[in-house]
Amino acid sequence: IHNQCLVGTMAGREKVEYHMSAGGVVYRTNGGIIETVLCGRNTPRKWSLPKGTPDAEETVEETALREVTEETGLEVEIQEPIGDITYWFVRPTDGVRCHKVVHYFLMRHTGGATDNHDHEFDEVRWSHGEESLRTLTYKNEIDILDKAIEMVSQRARKEGAID
């Protein structure tokens, strides 16, 4: 999918837009503890996973890599897909119903620093897995993070090491 927004109608009477974005769960290990990156806004106070919409002609994977790098300041590599979340919302400016799909990938930290994150978030920080699960604002992102932590744990058991 290269388009970030498609427009349609429901039963010929209501305008609906279909949006897509992509992001990731970035992880590293510290003394055998899995740490993940969270992105926070101060007003209103919210914590989320990094994600964003595609630029023209970008693949889902390219979008995920670019958005995560911009929003976190980190260099990352995709390891595998985690899964998707979908939700509906009504855009407050015009009342249009929107259906959004967000594709998430498991991403290994390879460099960079959270101090280099863009303006979109007030704070970007590393957090250990259990704390991250308690801190995230949205249930659907908590479910993605929980699945990602299990994937990293399975990798560690299979390979004999987390990294």
mmCIF file of N, CA, C and O in Angstrom, residues 78-156:
data_model
loop_
_atom_site.group_PDB
_atom_site.id
_atom_site.type_symbol
_atom_site.label_atom_id
_atom_site.label_comp_id
_atom_site.label_asym_id
_atom_site.label_seq_id
_atom_site.Cartn_x
_atom_site.Cartn_y
_atom_site.Cartn_z
ATOM 1 N N ILE A 78 14.683 -3.650 10.955
ATOM 2 C CA ILE A 78 13.492 -4.480 11.107
ATOM 3 C C ILE A 78 13.910 -5.940 11.225
ATOM 4 O O ILE A 78 14.723 -6.417 10.436
ATOM 5 N N GLN A 79 13.331 -6.627 12.200
ATOM 6 C CA GLN A 79 13.572 -8.054 12.337
ATOM 7 C C GLN A 79 12.412 -8.876 11.783
ATOM 8 O O GLN A 79 12.640 -9.843 11.087
ATOM 9 N N GLU A 80 11.183 -8.479 12.118
ATOM 10 C CA GLU A 80 10.014 -9.188 11.600
ATOM 11 C C GLU A 80 8.744 -8.410 11.936
ATOM 12 O O GLU A 80 8.751 -7.584 12.843
ATOM 13 N N PRO A 81 7.653 -8.687 11.220
ATOM 14 C CA PRO A 81 6.373 -8.038 11.557
ATOM 15 C C PRO A 81 5.857 -8.533 12.912
ATOM 16 O O PRO A 81 6.044 -9.700 13.263
ATOM 17 N N ILE A 82 5.238 -7.634 13.656
ATOM 18 C CA ILE A 82 4.595 -8.009 14.918
ATOM 19 C C ILE A 82 3.109 -8.252 14.681
ATOM 20 O O ILE A 82 2.541 -9.230 15.135
ATOM 21 N N GLY A 83 2.475 -7.325 13.973
ATOM 22 C CA GLY A 83 1.044 -7.401 13.730
ATOM 23 C C GLY A 83 0.491 -6.016 13.461
ATOM 24 O O GLY A 83 1.228 -5.031 13.413
ATOM 25 N N ASP A 84 -0.809 -5.956 13.279
ATOM 26 C CA ASP A 84 -1.494 -4.710 12.934
ATOM 27 C C ASP A 84 -2.529 -4.380 13.992
ATOM 28 O O ASP A 84 -3.076 -5.276 14.644
ATOM 29 N N ILE A 85 -2.801 -3.091 14.130
ATOM 30 C CA ILE A 85 -3.959 -2.668 14.904
ATOM 31 C C ILE A 85 -4.854 -1.858 13.971
ATOM 32 O O ILE A 85 -4.379 -1.230 13.027
ATOM 33 N N THR A 86 -6.139 -1.928 14.205
ATOM 34 C CA THR A 86 -7.096 -1.153 13.418
ATOM 35 C C THR A 86 -8.046 -0.448 14.379
ATOM 36 O O THR A 86 -8.360 -0.970 15.449
ATOM 37 N N TYR A 87 -8.464 0.741 13.989
ATOM 38 C CA TYR A 87 -9.438 1.460 14.801
ATOM 39 C C TYR A 87 -10.149 2.502 13.951
ATOM 40 O O TYR A 87 -9.685 2.871 12.867
ATOM 41 N N TRP A 88 -11.289 2.945 14.462
ATOM 42 C CA TRP A 88 -12.101 3.985 13.826
ATOM 43 C C TRP A 88 -12.004 5.251 14.664
ATOM 44 O O TRP A 88 -11.890 5.196 15.882
ATOM 45 N N PHE A 89 -12.065 6.399 13.982
ATOM 46 C CA PHE A 89 -12.176 7.665 14.693
ATOM 47 C C PHE A 89 -12.925 8.641 13.800
ATOM 48 O O PHE A 89 -13.035 8.447 12.589
ATOM 49 N N VAL A 90 -13.463 9.672 14.408
ATOM 50 C CA VAL A 90 -14.129 10.747 13.665
ATOM 51 C C VAL A 90 -13.223 11.965 13.739
ATOM 52 O O VAL A 90 -12.852 12.412 14.831
ATOM 53 N N ARG A 91 -12.852 12.482 12.567
ATOM 54 C CA ARG A 91 -11.974 13.650 12.518
ATOM 55 C C ARG A 91 -12.757 14.865 13.010
ATOM 56 O O ARG A 91 -13.815 15.190 12.471
ATOM 57 N N PRO A 92 -12.263 15.538 14.033
ATOM 58 C CA PRO A 92 -13.033 16.630 14.628
ATOM 59 C C PRO A 92 -13.239 17.835 13.706
ATOM 60 O O PRO A 92 -14.230 18.538 13.846
ATOM 61 N N THR A 93 -12.340 18.051 12.753
ATOM 62 C CA THR A 93 -12.442 19.240 11.905
ATOM 63 C C THR A 93 -13.606 19.190 10.928
ATOM 64 O O THR A 93 -14.173 20.222 10.584
ATOM 65 N N ASP A 94 -13.972 17.955 10.466
ATOM 66 C CA ASP A 94 -15.042 17.874 9.466
ATOM 67 C C ASP A 94 -16.022 16.721 9.692
ATOM 68 O O ASP A 94 -16.932 16.519 8.894
ATOM 69 N N GLY A 95 -15.852 15.973 10.770
ATOM 70 C CA GLY A 95 -16.784 14.896 11.089
ATOM 71 C C GLY A 95 -16.658 13.650 10.224
ATOM 72 O O GLY A 95 -17.500 12.756 10.306
ATOM 73 N N VAL A 96 -15.617 13.572 9.389
ATOM 74 C CA VAL A 96 -15.440 12.398 8.525
ATOM 75 C C VAL A 96 -14.992 11.211 9.371
ATOM 76 O O VAL A 96 -14.105 11.326 10.225
ATOM 77 N N ARG A 97 -15.652 10.065 9.134
ATOM 78 C CA ARG A 97 -15.252 8.820 9.804
ATOM 79 C C ARG A 97 -14.012 8.268 9.119
ATOM 80 O O ARG A 97 -13.951 8.207 7.895
ATOM 81 N N CYS A 98 -13.043 7.871 9.930
ATOM 82 C CA CYS A 98 -11.785 7.364 9.399
ATOM 83 C C CYS A 98 -11.495 5.987 9.982
ATOM 84 O O CYS A 98 -11.706 5.750 11.174
ATOM 85 N N HIS A 99 -11.027 5.098 9.128
ATOM 86 C CA HIS A 99 -10.606 3.754 9.534
ATOM 87 C C HIS A 99 -9.102 3.698 9.345
ATOM 88 O O HIS A 99 -8.598 3.977 8.254
ATOM 89 N N LYS A 100 -8.388 3.369 10.398
ATOM 90 C CA LYS A 100 -6.927 3.375 10.332
ATOM 91 C C LYS A 100 -6.372 1.990 10.629
ATOM 92 O O LYS A 100 -6.837 1.306 11.538
ATOM 93 N N VAL A 101 -5.357 1.599 9.842
ATOM 94 C CA VAL A 101 -4.591 0.379 10.075
ATOM 95 C C VAL A 101 -3.152 0.799 10.329
ATOM 96 O O VAL A 101 -2.586 1.574 9.565
ATOM 97 N N VAL A 102 -2.575 0.295 11.416
ATOM 98 C CA VAL A 102 -1.181 0.578 11.739
ATOM 99 C C VAL A 102 -0.425 -0.744 11.738
ATOM 100 O O VAL A 102 -0.789 -1.672 12.458
ATOM 101 N N HIS A 103 0.615 -0.818 10.921
ATOM 102 C CA HIS A 103 1.462 -2.009 10.812
ATOM 103 C C HIS A 103 2.678 -1.814 11.715
ATOM 104 O O HIS A 103 3.396 -0.815 11.581
ATOM 105 N N TYR A 104 2.914 -2.774 12.616
ATOM 106 C CA TYR A 104 4.045 -2.686 13.542
ATOM 107 C C TYR A 104 5.069 -3.777 13.250
ATOM 108 O O TYR A 104 4.713 -4.910 12.937
ATOM 109 N N PHE A 105 6.347 -3.397 13.411
ATOM 110 C CA PHE A 105 7.462 -4.306 13.199
ATOM 111 C C PHE A 105 8.340 -4.361 14.445
ATOM 112 O O PHE A 105 8.501 -3.346 15.133
ATOM 113 N N LEU A 106 8.925 -5.523 14.699
ATOM 114 C CA LEU A 106 9.926 -5.671 15.739
ATOM 115 C C LEU A 106 11.229 -5.110 15.179
ATOM 116 O O LEU A 106 11.656 -5.495 14.084
ATOM 117 N N MET A 107 11.848 -4.185 15.927
ATOM 118 C CA MET A 107 13.048 -3.493 15.444
ATOM 119 C C MET A 107 14.152 -3.554 16.488
ATOM 120 O O MET A 107 13.921 -3.244 17.663
ATOM 121 N N ARG A 108 15.322 -3.920 16.029
ATOM 122 C CA ARG A 108 16.489 -3.963 16.901
ATOM 123 C C ARG A 108 17.229 -2.637 16.821
ATOM 124 O O ARG A 108 17.450 -2.099 15.745
ATOM 125 N N HIS A 109 17.589 -2.114 17.982
ATOM 126 C CA HIS A 109 18.354 -0.869 18.075
ATOM 127 C C HIS A 109 19.773 -1.122 17.586
ATOM 128 O O HIS A 109 20.423 -2.072 18.018
ATOM 129 N N THR A 110 20.267 -0.278 16.654
ATOM 130 C CA THR A 110 21.622 -0.443 16.129
ATOM 131 C C THR A 110 22.492 0.788 16.348
ATOM 132 O O THR A 110 23.693 0.738 16.088
ATOM 133 N N GLY A 111 21.915 1.902 16.788
ATOM 134 C CA GLY A 111 22.709 3.111 17.018
ATOM 135 C C GLY A 111 21.823 4.314 17.268
ATOM 136 O O GLY A 111 20.603 4.190 17.396
ATOM 137 N N GLY A 112 22.456 5.483 17.325
ATOM 138 C CA GLY A 112 21.705 6.710 17.551
ATOM 139 C C GLY A 112 21.414 6.933 19.031
ATOM 140 O O GLY A 112 21.837 6.156 19.884
ATOM 141 N N ALA A 113 20.694 8.011 19.318
ATOM 142 C CA ALA A 113 20.371 8.365 20.704
ATOM 143 C C ALA A 113 18.992 9.016 20.760
ATOM 144 O O ALA A 113 18.628 9.791 19.870
ATOM 145 N N THR A 114 18.252 8.724 21.826
ATOM 146 C CA THR A 114 16.902 9.280 21.969
ATOM 147 C C THR A 114 16.915 10.798 22.089
ATOM 148 O O THR A 114 15.912 11.447 21.804
ATOM 149 N N ASP A 115 18.047 11.381 22.477
ATOM 150 C CA ASP A 115 18.154 12.843 22.536
ATOM 151 C C ASP A 115 17.957 13.478 21.164
ATOM 152 O O ASP A 115 17.661 14.674 21.066
ATOM 153 N N ASN A 116 18.118 12.702 20.102
ATOM 154 C CA ASN A 116 18.003 13.216 18.735
ATOM 155 C C ASN A 116 16.596 13.077 18.150
ATOM 156 O O ASN A 116 16.419 13.221 16.946
ATOM 157 N N HIS A 117 15.596 12.788 18.991
ATOM 158 C CA HIS A 117 14.230 12.632 18.480
ATOM 159 C C HIS A 117 13.700 13.952 17.937
ATOM 160 O O HIS A 117 14.168 15.027 18.291
ATOM 161 N N ASP A 118 12.699 13.841 17.034
ATOM 162 C CA ASP A 118 12.141 15.043 16.414
ATOM 163 C C ASP A 118 11.195 15.773 17.364
ATOM 164 O O ASP A 118 10.990 15.363 18.510
ATOM 165 N N HIS A 119 10.580 16.837 16.877
ATOM 166 C CA HIS A 119 9.698 17.704 17.665
ATOM 167 C C HIS A 119 8.338 17.090 17.983
ATOM 168 O O HIS A 119 7.592 17.634 18.796
ATOM 169 N N GLU A 120 8.007 15.973 17.350
ATOM 170 C CA GLU A 120 6.661 15.423 17.500
ATOM 171 C C GLU A 120 6.362 14.949 18.927
ATOM 172 O O GLU A 120 5.215 14.934 19.354
ATOM 173 N N PHE A 121 7.414 14.573 19.657
ATOM 174 C CA PHE A 121 7.234 14.120 21.036
ATOM 175 C C PHE A 121 8.046 14.991 21.977
ATOM 176 O O PHE A 121 9.098 15.511 21.613
ATOM 177 N N ASP A 122 7.546 15.135 23.207
ATOM 178 C CA ASP A 122 8.253 15.901 24.228
ATOM 179 C C ASP A 122 9.362 15.082 24.872
ATOM 180 O O ASP A 122 10.362 15.631 25.325
ATOM 181 N N GLU A 123 9.172 13.770 24.920
ATOM 182 C CA GLU A 123 10.137 12.891 25.567
ATOM 183 C C GLU A 123 10.154 11.542 24.870
ATOM 184 O O GLU A 123 9.100 11.007 24.517
ATOM 185 N N VAL A 124 11.343 11.005 24.676
ATOM 186 C CA VAL A 124 11.516 9.651 24.146
ATOM 187 C C VAL A 124 12.492 8.969 25.083
ATOM 188 O O VAL A 124 13.562 9.510 25.382
ATOM 189 N N ARG A 125 12.115 7.781 25.594
ATOM 190 C CA ARG A 125 12.982 7.130 26.571
ATOM 191 C C ARG A 125 12.916 5.611 26.491
ATOM 192 O O ARG A 125 11.946 5.049 25.990
ATOM 193 N N TRP A 126 13.985 5.001 26.997
ATOM 194 C CA TRP A 126 14.030 3.554 27.155
ATOM 195 C C TRP A 126 13.320 3.189 28.446
ATOM 196 O O TRP A 126 13.395 3.914 29.438
ATOM 197 N N SER A 127 12.649 2.053 28.429
ATOM 198 C CA SER A 127 11.902 1.581 29.586
ATOM 199 C C SER A 127 11.948 0.059 29.587
ATOM 200 O O SER A 127 11.907 -0.560 28.523
ATOM 201 N N HIS A 128 12.047 -0.557 30.770
ATOM 202 C CA HIS A 128 12.034 -2.027 30.769
ATOM 203 C C HIS A 128 10.634 -2.527 30.459
ATOM 204 O O HIS A 128 9.648 -1.816 30.634
ATOM 205 N N GLY A 129 10.563 -3.745 29.944
ATOM 206 C CA GLY A 129 9.323 -4.294 29.389
ATOM 207 C C GLY A 129 8.089 -4.137 30.245
ATOM 208 O O GLY A 129 7.059 -3.655 29.785
ATOM 209 N N GLU A 130 8.166 -4.540 31.512
ATOM 210 C CA GLU A 130 6.978 -4.469 32.378
ATOM 211 C C GLU A 130 6.556 -3.019 32.620
ATOM 212 O O GLU A 130 5.377 -2.706 32.621
ATOM 213 N N GLU A 131 7.524 -2.148 32.836
ATOM 214 C CA GLU A 131 7.207 -0.732 33.023
ATOM 215 C C GLU A 131 6.578 -0.155 31.757
ATOM 216 O O GLU A 131 5.622 0.618 31.816
ATOM 217 N N SER A 132 7.110 -0.545 30.600
ATOM 218 C CA SER A 132 6.567 -0.069 29.320
ATOM 219 C C SER A 132 5.103 -0.463 29.171
ATOM 220 O O SER A 132 4.278 0.335 28.735
ATOM 221 N N LEU A 133 4.787 -1.700 29.533
ATOM 222 C CA LEU A 133 3.403 -2.183 29.424
ATOM 223 C C LEU A 133 2.475 -1.371 30.321
ATOM 224 O O LEU A 133 1.326 -1.109 29.963
ATOM 225 N N ARG A 134 2.949 -0.962 31.500
ATOM 226 C CA ARG A 134 2.130 -0.161 32.418
ATOM 227 C C ARG A 134 2.029 1.304 31.977
ATOM 228 O O ARG A 134 1.089 1.997 32.348
ATOM 229 N N THR A 135 3.006 1.779 31.194
ATOM 230 C CA THR A 135 3.095 3.201 30.853
ATOM 231 C C THR A 135 2.305 3.571 29.598
ATOM 232 O O THR A 135 1.729 4.653 29.530
ATOM 233 N N LEU A 136 2.287 2.688 28.596
ATOM 234 C CA LEU A 136 1.583 3.006 27.344
ATOM 235 C C LEU A 136 0.132 3.396 27.611
ATOM 236 O O LEU A 136 -0.525 2.827 28.476
ATOM 237 N N THR A 137 -0.372 4.328 26.823
ATOM 238 C CA THR A 137 -1.721 4.867 27.016
ATOM 239 C C THR A 137 -2.803 3.982 26.405
ATOM 240 O O THR A 137 -3.871 3.811 26.994
ATOM 241 N N TYR A 138 -2.549 3.415 25.219
ATOM 242 C CA TYR A 138 -3.606 2.736 24.466
ATOM 243 C C TYR A 138 -3.492 1.211 24.551
ATOM 244 O O TYR A 138 -2.427 0.645 24.325
ATOM 245 N N LYS A 139 -4.616 0.566 24.833
ATOM 246 C CA LYS A 139 -4.673 -0.893 24.993
ATOM 247 C C LYS A 139 -4.162 -1.626 23.755
ATOM 248 O O LYS A 139 -3.428 -2.621 23.873
ATOM 249 N N ASN A 140 -4.525 -1.162 22.561
ATOM 250 C CA ASN A 140 -4.090 -1.873 21.359
ATOM 251 C C ASN A 140 -2.562 -1.825 21.205
ATOM 252 O O ASN A 140 -1.957 -2.783 20.725
ATOM 253 N N GLU A 141 -1.917 -0.742 21.631
ATOM 254 C CA GLU A 141 -0.462 -0.670 21.596
ATOM 255 C C GLU A 141 0.160 -1.522 22.703
ATOM 256 O O GLU A 141 1.229 -2.103 22.524
ATOM 257 N N ILE A 142 -0.501 -1.608 23.854
ATOM 258 C CA ILE A 142 -0.035 -2.492 24.924
ATOM 259 C C ILE A 142 -0.007 -3.930 24.416
ATOM 260 O O ILE A 142 0.957 -4.669 24.651
ATOM 261 N N ASP A 143 -1.045 -4.330 23.688
ATOM 262 C CA ASP A 143 -1.099 -5.688 23.128
ATOM 263 C C ASP A 143 0.039 -5.931 22.137
ATOM 264 O O ASP A 143 0.657 -7.000 22.140
ATOM 265 N N ILE A 144 0.344 -4.933 21.285
ATOM 266 C CA ILE A 144 1.457 -5.054 20.332
ATOM 267 C C ILE A 144 2.780 -5.169 21.094
ATOM 268 O O ILE A 144 3.630 -6.014 20.778
ATOM 269 N N LEU A 145 2.970 -4.335 22.106
ATOM 270 C CA LEU A 145 4.199 -4.372 22.892
ATOM 271 C C LEU A 145 4.351 -5.706 23.616
ATOM 272 O O LEU A 145 5.444 -6.290 23.641
ATOM 273 N N ASP A 146 3.281 -6.202 24.185
ATOM 274 C CA ASP A 146 3.316 -7.490 24.881
ATOM 275 C C ASP A 146 3.732 -8.601 23.913
ATOM 276 O O ASP A 146 4.573 -9.452 24.240
ATOM 277 N N LYS A 147 3.176 -8.590 22.717
ATOM 278 C CA LYS A 147 3.538 -9.581 21.697
ATOM 279 C C LYS A 147 5.012 -9.435 21.304
ATOM 280 O O LYS A 147 5.727 -10.432 21.148
ATOM 281 N N ALA A 148 5.489 -8.190 21.164
ATOM 282 C CA ALA A 148 6.891 -7.952 20.794
ATOM 283 C C ALA A 148 7.838 -8.475 21.868
ATOM 284 O O ALA A 148 8.861 -9.103 21.556
ATOM 285 N N ILE A 149 7.519 -8.233 23.127
ATOM 286 C CA ILE A 149 8.371 -8.711 24.225
ATOM 287 C C ILE A 149 8.431 -10.235 24.204
ATOM 288 O O ILE A 149 9.509 -10.830 24.391
ATOM 289 N N GLU A 150 7.308 -10.880 23.947
ATOM 290 C CA GLU A 150 7.297 -12.347 23.851
ATOM 291 C C GLU A 150 8.137 -12.816 22.665
ATOM 292 O O GLU A 150 8.859 -13.820 22.759
ATOM 293 N N MET A 151 8.081 -12.099 21.549
ATOM 294 C CA MET A 151 8.888 -12.464 20.374
ATOM 295 C C MET A 151 10.381 -12.370 20.694
ATOM 296 O O MET A 151 11.164 -13.248 20.316
ATOM 297 N N VAL A 152 10.781 -11.307 21.400
ATOM 298 C CA VAL A 152 12.189 -11.145 21.774
ATOM 299 C C VAL A 152 12.599 -12.264 22.737
ATOM 300 O O VAL A 152 13.686 -12.843 22.608
ATOM 301 N N SER A 153 11.729 -12.582 23.686
ATOM 302 C CA SER A 153 12.025 -13.664 24.628
ATOM 303 C C SER A 153 12.182 -14.995 23.905
ATOM 304 O O SER A 153 13.088 -15.780 24.220
ATOM 305 N N GLN A 154 11.320 -15.278 22.929
ATOM 306 C CA GLN A 154 11.430 -16.516 22.145
ATOM 307 C C GLN A 154 12.730 -16.545 21.359
ATOM 308 O O GLN A 154 13.387 -17.584 21.284
ATOM 309 N N ARG A 155 13.110 -15.417 20.784
ATOM 310 C CA ARG A 155 14.387 -15.331 20.055
ATOM 311 C C ARG A 155 15.544 -15.666 20.999
ATOM 312 O O ARG A 155 16.474 -16.374 20.624
ATOM 313 N N ALA A 156 15.486 -15.129 22.209
ATOM 314 C CA ALA A 156 16.557 -15.344 23.182
ATOM 315 C C ALA A 156 16.664 -16.830 23.548
ATOM 316 O O ALA A 156 17.765 -17.373 23.620
#
